[in-house]
mmCIF file of C-alpha atoms in Angstrom:
data_model
loop_
_atom_site.group_PDB
_atom_site.id
_atom_site.type_symbol
_atom_site.label_atom_id
_atom_site.label_comp_id
_atom_site.label_asym_id
_atom_site.label_seq_id
_atom_site.Cartn_x
_atom_site.Cartn_y
_atom_site.Cartn_z
ATOM 1 C CA UNK A 16 25.367 5.382 17.008
ATOM 2 C CA UNK A 17 24.464 3.105 14.111
ATOM 3 C CA UNK A 18 20.811 3.110 13.113
ATOM 4 C CA UNK A 19 20.715 0.501 10.375
ATOM 5 C CA UNK A 20 17.466 -1.367 9.782
ATOM 6 C CA UNK A 21 17.283 -4.185 7.262
ATOM 7 C CA UNK A 22 14.073 -3.757 5.293
ATOM 8 C CA UNK A 23 12.295 -6.223 3.028
ATOM 9 C CA UNK A 24 10.060 -4.935 0.241
ATOM 10 C CA UNK A 25 7.521 -7.744 -0.133
ATOM 11 C CA UNK A 26 5.857 -7.419 -3.516
ATOM 12 C CA UNK A 27 2.735 -9.508 -4.014
ATOM 13 C CA UNK A 28 1.789 -11.034 -7.344
ATOM 14 C CA UNK A 29 -1.810 -10.908 -8.474
ATOM 15 C CA UNK A 30 -4.630 -11.765 -6.091
ATOM 16 C CA UNK A 31 -7.646 -13.027 -8.007
ATOM 17 C CA UNK A 32 -11.181 -12.080 -7.014
ATOM 18 C CA UNK A 33 -11.905 -15.684 -6.013
ATOM 19 C CA UNK A 34 -8.901 -16.003 -3.667
ATOM 20 C CA UNK A 35 -9.560 -16.015 0.069
ATOM 21 C CA UNK A 36 -7.777 -13.941 2.676
ATOM 22 C CA UNK A 37 -6.416 -17.176 4.132
ATOM 23 C CA UNK A 38 -4.723 -17.959 0.821
ATOM 24 C CA UNK A 39 -3.217 -14.490 0.635
ATOM 25 C CA UNK A 40 -2.046 -14.503 4.252
ATOM 26 C CA UNK A 41 -0.340 -17.852 3.649
ATOM 27 C CA UNK A 42 1.648 -16.219 0.825
ATOM 28 C CA UNK A 43 2.524 -13.284 3.044
ATOM 29 C CA UNK A 44 3.757 -15.586 5.805
ATOM 30 C CA UNK A 45 6.150 -17.238 3.327
ATOM 31 C CA UNK A 46 7.572 -13.791 2.540
ATOM 32 C CA UNK A 47 7.853 -12.973 6.256
ATOM 33 C CA UNK A 48 9.912 -16.098 6.893
ATOM 34 C CA UNK A 49 12.105 -15.317 3.877
ATOM 35 C CA UNK A 50 12.627 -11.817 5.254
ATOM 36 C CA UNK A 51 13.563 -13.169 8.674
ATOM 37 C CA UNK A 52 16.120 -15.489 7.080
ATOM 38 C CA UNK A 53 17.687 -12.409 5.467
ATOM 39 C CA UNK A 54 17.854 -10.505 8.751
ATOM 40 C CA UNK A 55 14.988 -8.084 8.188
ATOM 41 C CA UNK A 56 13.665 -6.016 11.054
ATOM 42 C CA UNK A 57 10.790 -4.722 8.906
ATOM 43 C CA UNK A 58 8.805 -6.128 5.986
ATOM 44 C CA UNK A 59 6.623 -3.862 3.840
ATOM 45 C CA UNK A 60 3.495 -5.178 2.087
ATOM 46 C CA UNK A 61 1.435 -3.347 -0.598
ATOM 47 C CA UNK A 62 -1.748 -1.300 -0.581
ATOM 48 C CA UNK A 63 -4.941 -3.390 -0.121
ATOM 49 C CA UNK A 64 -2.698 -6.393 0.362
ATOM 50 C CA UNK A 65 -5.338 -8.851 1.581
ATOM 51 C CA UNK A 66 -7.610 -8.897 -1.487
ATOM 52 C CA UNK A 67 -7.790 -8.219 -5.191
ATOM 53 C CA UNK A 68 -7.916 -4.519 -6.102
ATOM 54 C CA UNK A 69 -11.681 -4.436 -5.655
ATOM 55 C CA UNK A 70 -12.279 -0.775 -6.714
ATOM 56 C CA UNK A 71 -12.063 -2.024 -10.316
ATOM 57 C CA UNK A 72 -15.434 -3.754 -9.727
ATOM 58 C CA UNK A 73 -18.689 -1.768 -9.711
ATOM 59 C CA UNK A 74 -21.323 -2.791 -7.174
ATOM 60 C CA UNK A 75 -24.454 -1.294 -5.652
ATOM 61 C CA UNK A 76 -24.697 -4.078 -3.043
ATOM 62 C CA UNK A 77 -23.182 -2.687 0.152
ATOM 63 C CA UNK A 78 -22.855 -6.139 1.716
ATOM 64 C CA UNK A 79 -20.862 -7.299 -1.300
ATOM 65 C CA UNK A 80 -18.647 -4.221 -1.045
ATOM 66 C CA UNK A 81 -18.149 -4.565 2.699
ATOM 67 C CA UNK A 82 -16.881 -8.115 2.266
ATOM 68 C CA UNK A 83 -13.615 -6.547 1.052
ATOM 69 C CA UNK A 84 -13.186 -4.524 4.263
ATOM 70 C CA UNK A 85 -11.649 -5.385 7.638
ATOM 71 C CA UNK A 86 -13.837 -4.501 10.618
ATOM 72 C CA UNK A 87 -11.163 -5.468 13.135
ATOM 73 C CA UNK A 88 -7.403 -5.692 12.882
ATOM 74 C CA UNK A 89 -6.146 -8.156 13.721
ATOM 75 C CA UNK A 90 -9.130 -10.307 12.858
ATOM 76 C CA UNK A 91 -9.433 -14.092 12.662
ATOM 77 C CA UNK A 92 -7.891 -14.227 9.180
ATOM 78 C CA UNK A 93 -5.145 -11.642 9.779
ATOM 79 C CA UNK A 94 -4.061 -12.729 13.268
ATOM 80 C CA UNK A 95 -1.416 -15.100 11.798
ATOM 81 C CA UNK A 96 0.491 -12.047 10.490
ATOM 82 C CA UNK A 97 0.587 -10.526 13.967
ATOM 83 C CA UNK A 98 1.572 -13.846 15.508
ATOM 84 C CA UNK A 99 4.392 -14.153 12.976
ATOM 85 C CA UNK A 100 5.616 -10.662 13.856
ATOM 86 C CA UNK A 101 5.876 -11.710 17.498
ATOM 87 C CA UNK A 102 7.448 -15.071 16.667
ATOM 88 C CA UNK A 103 10.014 -13.615 14.255
ATOM 89 C CA UNK A 104 10.639 -10.375 16.125
ATOM 90 C CA UNK A 105 9.928 -8.402 12.959
ATOM 91 C CA UNK A 106 7.778 -5.343 12.283
ATOM 92 C CA UNK A 107 5.490 -5.118 9.256
ATOM 93 C CA UNK A 108 3.594 -2.548 7.188
ATOM 94 C CA UNK A 109 0.183 -3.579 5.839
ATOM 95 C CA UNK A 110 -2.295 -1.882 3.516
ATOM 96 C CA UNK A 111 -5.972 -2.850 3.832
ATOM 97 C CA UNK A 112 -9.557 -1.601 3.492
ATOM 98 C CA UNK A 113 -10.743 -0.307 6.878
ATOM 99 C CA UNK A 114 -14.379 -0.232 8.023
ATOM 100 C CA UNK A 115 -14.807 1.466 11.383
ATOM 101 C CA UNK A 116 -17.345 3.322 13.514
ATOM 102 C CA UNK A 117 -15.948 6.649 14.718
ATOM 103 C CA UNK A 118 -18.001 9.017 16.857
ATOM 104 C CA UNK A 119 -21.139 7.109 15.919
ATOM 105 C CA UNK A 120 -20.500 7.272 12.158
ATOM 106 C CA UNK A 121 -19.622 4.326 9.931
ATOM 107 C CA UNK A 122 -16.499 5.176 7.917
ATOM 108 C CA UNK A 123 -14.530 3.376 5.199
ATOM 109 C CA UNK A 124 -10.924 4.200 4.389
ATOM 110 C CA UNK A 125 -8.012 2.932 2.318
ATOM 111 C CA UNK A 126 -5.629 2.423 5.231
ATOM 112 C CA UNK A 127 -2.129 1.303 6.161
ATOM 113 C CA UNK A 128 -0.729 0.355 9.547
ATOM 114 C CA UNK A 129 2.724 -0.179 10.981
ATOM 115 C CA UNK A 130 2.908 -3.135 13.355
ATOM 116 C CA UNK A 131 5.926 -3.473 15.644
ATOM 117 C CA UNK A 132 7.915 -6.599 16.431
ATOM 118 C CA UNK A 133 5.651 -7.245 19.414
ATOM 119 C CA UNK A 134 2.602 -7.492 17.152
ATOM 120 C CA UNK A 135 1.183 -4.125 18.253
ATOM 121 C CA UNK A 136 -0.190 -1.487 15.859
ATOM 122 C CA UNK A 137 1.958 1.594 16.450
ATOM 123 C CA UNK A 138 0.909 3.810 13.518
ATOM 124 C CA UNK A 139 -2.041 4.251 11.150
ATOM 125 C CA UNK A 140 -2.410 6.257 7.953
ATOM 126 C CA UNK A 141 -5.469 6.772 5.719
ATOM 127 C CA UNK A 142 -5.092 7.548 2.010
ATOM 128 C CA UNK A 143 -5.726 11.187 1.149
ATOM 129 C CA UNK A 144 -5.328 11.379 -2.654
ATOM 130 C CA UNK A 145 -8.106 9.089 -3.880
ATOM 131 C CA UNK A 146 -7.941 8.674 -7.674
ATOM 132 C CA UNK A 147 -10.639 7.517 -10.043
ATOM 133 C CA UNK A 148 -14.355 8.266 -9.973
ATOM 134 C CA UNK A 149 -17.505 7.478 -7.990
ATOM 135 C CA UNK A 150 -20.041 6.252 -10.573
ATOM 136 C CA UNK A 151 -19.960 3.575 -13.257
ATOM 137 C CA UNK A 152 -18.177 4.858 -16.358
ATOM 138 C CA UNK A 153 -18.970 2.919 -19.563
ATOM 139 C CA UNK A 154 -16.050 4.622 -21.350
ATOM 140 C CA UNK A 155 -13.478 2.840 -19.177
ATOM 141 C CA UNK A 156 -11.943 -0.540 -19.930
ATOM 142 C CA UNK A 157 -12.011 -1.129 -16.165
ATOM 143 C CA UNK A 158 -13.456 0.920 -13.333
ATOM 144 C CA UNK A 159 -11.468 2.800 -10.696
ATOM 145 C CA UNK A 160 -14.009 3.432 -7.967
ATOM 146 C CA UNK A 161 -11.918 4.480 -4.990
ATOM 147 C CA UNK A 162 -13.968 7.672 -4.715
ATOM 148 C CA UNK A 163 -17.103 5.489 -4.434
ATOM 149 C CA UNK A 164 -15.844 3.033 -1.847
ATOM 150 C CA UNK A 165 -13.557 5.163 0.374
ATOM 151 C CA UNK A 166 -13.604 8.469 2.186
ATOM 152 C CA UNK A 167 -10.665 10.847 1.945
ATOM 153 C CA UNK A 168 -8.229 10.089 4.765
ATOM 154 C CA UNK A 169 -8.715 12.237 7.858
ATOM 155 C CA UNK A 170 -5.387 11.751 9.666
ATOM 156 C CA UNK A 171 -3.141 13.993 7.564
ATOM 157 C CA UNK A 172 0.504 13.040 7.001
ATOM 158 C CA UNK A 173 1.921 12.440 10.492
ATOM 159 C CA UNK A 174 5.227 10.815 11.405
ATOM 160 C CA UNK A 175 5.962 8.424 14.238
ATOM 161 C CA UNK A 176 9.029 7.626 16.297
ATOM 162 C CA UNK A 177 9.379 3.913 15.650
ATOM 163 C CA UNK A 178 11.952 1.322 14.557
ATOM 164 C CA UNK A 179 14.748 3.519 15.846
ATOM 165 C CA UNK A 180 13.845 6.397 13.545
ATOM 166 C CA UNK A 181 11.152 8.760 12.312
ATOM 167 C CA UNK A 182 8.671 6.937 10.066
ATOM 168 C CA UNK A 183 5.915 8.190 7.774
ATOM 169 C CA UNK A 184 3.419 6.470 5.488
ATOM 170 C CA UNK A 185 1.419 7.206 2.380
ATOM 171 C CA UNK A 186 -0.511 5.084 -0.129
ATOM 172 C CA UNK A 187 -0.316 4.709 -3.916
ATOM 173 C CA UNK A 188 -1.555 7.922 -5.589
ATOM 174 C CA UNK A 189 -0.271 9.962 -2.618
ATOM 175 C CA UNK A 190 3.260 9.263 -3.856
ATOM 176 C CA UNK A 191 2.765 11.383 -6.960
ATOM 177 C CA UNK A 192 2.414 14.711 -5.113
ATOM 178 C CA UNK A 193 5.473 16.536 -3.695
ATOM 179 C CA UNK A 194 3.501 17.870 -0.727
ATOM 180 C CA UNK A 195 3.044 14.328 0.587
ATOM 181 C CA UNK A 196 6.759 13.916 1.191
ATOM 182 C CA UNK A 197 7.326 17.562 2.107
ATOM 183 C CA UNK A 198 4.815 17.586 4.963
ATOM 184 C CA UNK A 199 6.571 14.544 6.434
ATOM 185 C CA UNK A 200 9.999 15.964 5.578
ATOM 186 C CA UNK A 201 9.261 19.099 7.589
ATOM 187 C CA UNK A 202 8.662 16.764 10.549
ATOM 188 C CA UNK A 203 12.081 15.151 10.062
ATOM 189 C CA UNK A 204 10.944 11.942 8.370
ATOM 190 C CA UNK A 205 13.700 9.381 7.760
ATOM 191 C CA UNK A 206 11.708 6.480 6.295
ATOM 192 C CA UNK A 207 8.537 6.626 4.171
ATOM 193 C CA UNK A 208 6.609 3.372 3.665
ATOM 194 C CA UNK A 209 4.045 3.074 0.897
ATOM 195 C CA UNK A 210 2.128 0.428 -0.994
ATOM 196 C CA UNK A 211 0.516 0.719 -4.393
ATOM 197 C CA UNK A 212 -1.763 -1.080 -6.882
ATOM 198 C CA UNK A 213 -1.137 0.750 -10.157
ATOM 199 C CA UNK A 214 -2.532 -0.393 -13.530
ATOM 200 C CA UNK A 215 0.058 -0.828 -16.272
ATOM 201 C CA UNK A 216 -2.209 1.050 -18.670
ATOM 202 C CA UNK A 217 -4.622 3.943 -18.228
ATOM 203 C CA UNK A 218 -7.822 3.572 -20.235
ATOM 204 C CA UNK A 219 -8.303 7.352 -20.017
ATOM 205 C CA UNK A 220 -5.019 8.209 -21.766
ATOM 206 C CA UNK A 221 -2.529 6.859 -24.281
ATOM 207 C CA UNK A 222 0.350 6.699 -21.792
ATOM 208 C CA UNK A 223 2.621 3.778 -22.600
ATOM 209 C CA UNK A 224 3.365 1.256 -19.838
ATOM 210 C CA UNK A 225 7.062 2.204 -19.810
ATOM 211 C CA UNK A 226 6.166 5.857 -19.193
ATOM 212 C CA UNK A 227 3.868 4.943 -16.317
ATOM 213 C CA UNK A 228 6.631 2.820 -14.772
ATOM 214 C CA UNK A 229 9.031 5.758 -15.166
ATOM 215 C CA UNK A 230 6.620 8.145 -13.416
ATOM 216 C CA UNK A 231 6.184 5.647 -10.582
ATOM 217 C CA UNK A 232 9.899 5.624 -9.820
ATOM 218 C CA UNK A 233 10.437 9.302 -10.624
ATOM 219 C CA UNK A 234 7.942 10.455 -8.012
ATOM 220 C CA UNK A 235 9.371 8.208 -5.278
ATOM 221 C CA UNK A 236 13.010 9.004 -6.096
ATOM 222 C CA UNK A 237 12.285 12.743 -6.133
ATOM 223 C CA UNK A 238 10.495 12.512 -2.787
ATOM 224 C CA UNK A 239 13.432 10.629 -1.296
ATOM 225 C CA UNK A 240 16.107 12.987 -2.621
ATOM 226 C CA UNK A 241 14.298 16.254 -1.933
ATOM 227 C CA UNK A 242 13.544 15.279 1.667
ATOM 228 C CA UNK A 243 16.647 13.195 2.405
ATOM 229 C CA UNK A 244 14.583 10.160 3.375
ATOM 230 C CA UNK A 245 14.445 6.476 2.579
ATOM 231 C CA UNK A 246 11.352 5.520 0.573
ATOM 232 C CA UNK A 247 10.101 1.932 0.336
ATOM 233 C CA UNK A 248 7.442 1.540 -2.363
ATOM 234 C CA UNK A 249 5.853 -1.895 -2.687
ATOM 235 C CA UNK A 250 3.464 -3.028 -5.415
ATOM 236 C CA UNK A 251 0.769 -5.539 -5.999
ATOM 237 C CA UNK A 252 1.701 -6.697 -9.492
ATOM 238 C CA UNK A 253 0.699 -8.918 -12.390
ATOM 239 C CA UNK A 254 -2.560 -9.935 -14.020
ATOM 240 C CA UNK A 255 -5.494 -9.704 -11.612
ATOM 241 C CA UNK A 256 -8.655 -11.046 -13.219
ATOM 242 C CA UNK A 257 -7.475 -9.884 -16.631
ATOM 243 C CA UNK A 258 -6.182 -6.490 -15.486
ATOM 244 C CA UNK A 259 -2.433 -5.773 -15.495
ATOM 245 C CA UNK A 260 -0.821 -4.135 -12.466
ATOM 246 C CA UNK A 261 2.704 -2.770 -12.724
ATOM 247 C CA UNK A 262 5.431 -3.989 -10.383
ATOM 248 C CA UNK A 263 8.646 -2.084 -9.891
ATOM 249 C CA UNK A 264 8.704 -2.307 -6.092
ATOM 250 C CA UNK A 265 11.783 -0.470 -4.891
ATOM 251 C CA UNK A 266 13.833 0.573 -1.883
ATOM 252 C CA UNK A 267 15.160 4.077 -2.524
ATOM 253 C CA UNK A 268 17.963 5.797 -0.609
ATOM 254 C CA UNK A 269 17.945 9.436 0.578
ATOM 255 C CA UNK A 270 20.199 10.175 -2.403
ATOM 256 C CA UNK A 271 17.343 9.237 -4.724
ATOM 257 C CA UNK A 272 19.175 6.080 -5.820
ATOM 258 C CA UNK A 273 17.388 2.745 -6.124
ATOM 259 C CA UNK A 274 19.253 0.271 -3.918
ATOM 260 C CA UNK A 275 16.941 -2.723 -4.454
ATOM 261 C CA UNK A 276 14.143 -3.407 -6.930
ATOM 262 C CA UNK A 277 11.841 -6.311 -7.747
ATOM 263 C CA UNK A 278 12.317 -7.800 -11.213
ATOM 264 C CA UNK A 279 9.171 -9.922 -11.522
ATOM 265 C CA UNK A 280 5.392 -9.470 -11.398
ATOM 266 C CA UNK A 281 4.956 -12.147 -8.743
ATOM 267 C CA UNK A 282 5.502 -12.621 -5.029
ATOM 268 C CA UNK A 283 9.052 -11.367 -4.567
ATOM 269 C CA UNK A 284 11.214 -10.082 -1.722
ATOM 270 C CA UNK A 285 14.086 -7.635 -2.111
ATOM 271 C CA UNK A 286 16.149 -6.504 0.858
ATOM 272 C CA UNK A 287 18.382 -3.564 1.723
ATOM 273 C CA UNK A 288 20.251 -2.350 4.797
ATOM 274 C CA UNK A 289 18.877 1.141 5.388
ATOM 275 C CA UNK A 290 21.032 3.486 7.478
ATOM 276 C CA UNK A 291 18.790 6.089 9.094
#
């Protein structure tokens, strides 16, 4: 039986600090309609897709910080994405900042969900490998405060039976560690979805941008090949408030080969037929 799903990797260009969620969602809806026109059954958006990469900004004002988080999903500003999924009959993957009360405790996570073609959340993952630091660092050209603003994900690396296959998720820095893919591979994963927001330069090292782009693809291609799984890695890219994010969004086959890759640093859709 054929199990081919046409997948769109929906890279987002920069989202400036001043941009509203409504502006970003409008851009995402354009990409969803483009994906539908190309026959996609799934569209994959990046990590923290609804806002600028806010961990680069230091704040001690919890209300200011919480403005970047979603307390409900869908909420008033994100409901149009879910409505579009139902209208177009297309699933989507979304990264966002999650604020939630669990067992009486307020928690904040860097989270991704898989939403099916009926507009229902069918899977949730919370980022485990949080990079960066938790206090202001004057030695850095820009801050990377994920350890300040998020807790370590508490859901592990599960897989789900969805979209006619076995699907897993991870987020950004998770992609760099072989165990991420291996834990899902041991559960039979066939498709790994991940978003990232990765700076083109690292103020803590002298790594060249081309080397960082190489490592980005190397880690995803190795994970795909070593676990015989499709990997769809989707970036937020370009110059956000003066800070460069790498692109390189790619759809990678179980052979480790790149079958589709974004060429720009803006909003861009690339599509591939993925045979599970």
